[in-house]
Amino acid sequence: MVLPPSSEELQQGKATLMCLANKGFPSDWNLAWKMETGRRAGAPWSWRWMGSTLRLPADQWWRMSSVNYEATRGSQTPVSETLRRDQ
């Protein structure tokens, strides 16, 4: 489950997104965020961040169209969830 930033936090100019998992993630899992932040030269522009918590300036949250969280472990099928900012 991906939790979006609270309205109170956004009013303070900050945005924290968290990924929660039942019983947490073991240390041998790779955790990554991928943000879709619009288009540049006709192609989606994105960037990645590792870890279960992502902290951003609020203005970056407002420019983002979606965020995807992915957890991978070895050759297992990745577990992922996408949060659209307009949801």
XYZ file of C-alpha atoms in Angstrom:
87
model
C 0.000 0.000 0.000
C 1.344 3.429 -0.958
C 0.296 6.293 1.308
C 0.154 9.784 -0.225
C 1.206 12.918 1.658
C -1.328 14.468 4.023
C -2.955 17.811 3.192
C -1.465 19.253 6.404
C 2.037 18.278 5.341
C 1.515 19.705 1.840
C 0.468 23.022 3.386
C 3.864 23.045 5.134
C 5.609 22.676 1.765
C 6.609 19.026 2.250
C 5.418 15.689 0.853
C 6.198 12.280 2.357
C 5.109 9.098 0.606
C 5.361 5.759 2.369
C 5.065 2.188 1.203
C 3.627 -0.148 3.814
C 3.846 -3.930 3.678
C 2.281 -6.539 5.912
C 5.068 -7.502 8.365
C 7.494 -5.129 6.591
C 10.112 -5.908 3.957
C 13.032 -8.243 4.780
C 16.466 -6.666 4.369
C 17.250 -8.658 1.202
C 14.487 -6.918 -0.793
C 15.272 -4.010 -3.133
C 12.789 -1.171 -2.734
C 12.445 1.585 -5.339
C 10.184 4.483 -6.269
C 9.689 5.646 -9.847
C 8.051 9.010 -10.452
C 6.413 10.151 -13.662
C 6.932 13.883 -13.663
C 5.562 14.852 -17.046
C 6.939 14.845 -20.567
C 10.162 16.133 -22.070
C 10.622 16.052 -25.833
C 7.544 13.818 -26.182
C 8.782 11.101 -23.817
C 7.865 10.522 -20.163
C 10.461 11.876 -17.758
C 11.030 9.895 -14.589
C 13.508 9.286 -11.802
C 14.073 6.611 -9.168
C 14.645 6.635 -5.424
C 15.495 3.658 -3.196
C 13.894 2.910 0.188
C 10.405 2.615 1.696
C 9.918 6.349 2.390
C 10.178 9.164 -0.127
C 10.399 12.811 0.983
C 9.861 15.566 -1.574
C 9.179 19.284 -1.676
C 5.412 19.786 -2.062
C 5.841 21.548 -5.408
C 7.451 18.416 -6.821
C 4.465 16.351 -5.646
C 2.115 18.729 -7.485
C 4.157 18.402 -10.719
C 4.121 14.598 -10.568
C 1.457 12.656 -12.459
C 2.040 9.279 -10.806
C 4.412 7.353 -8.591
C 5.164 3.634 -8.721
C 6.641 1.631 -5.868
C 8.359 -1.663 -6.610
C 9.785 -4.304 -4.281
C 12.017 -6.993 -5.772
C 13.867 -9.954 -4.354
C 16.218 -12.018 -6.472
C 14.409 -13.673 -9.386
C 10.960 -13.460 -7.762
C 8.186 -11.552 -9.505
C 8.310 -7.888 -8.416
C 5.539 -6.525 -6.221
C 4.432 -3.063 -7.304
C 1.746 -0.453 -6.804
C 1.033 2.803 -8.616
C -0.452 5.896 -7.007
C -1.842 8.593 -9.287
C -1.665 12.063 -7.798
C -5.187 12.870 -8.981
C -6.740 9.866 -7.166
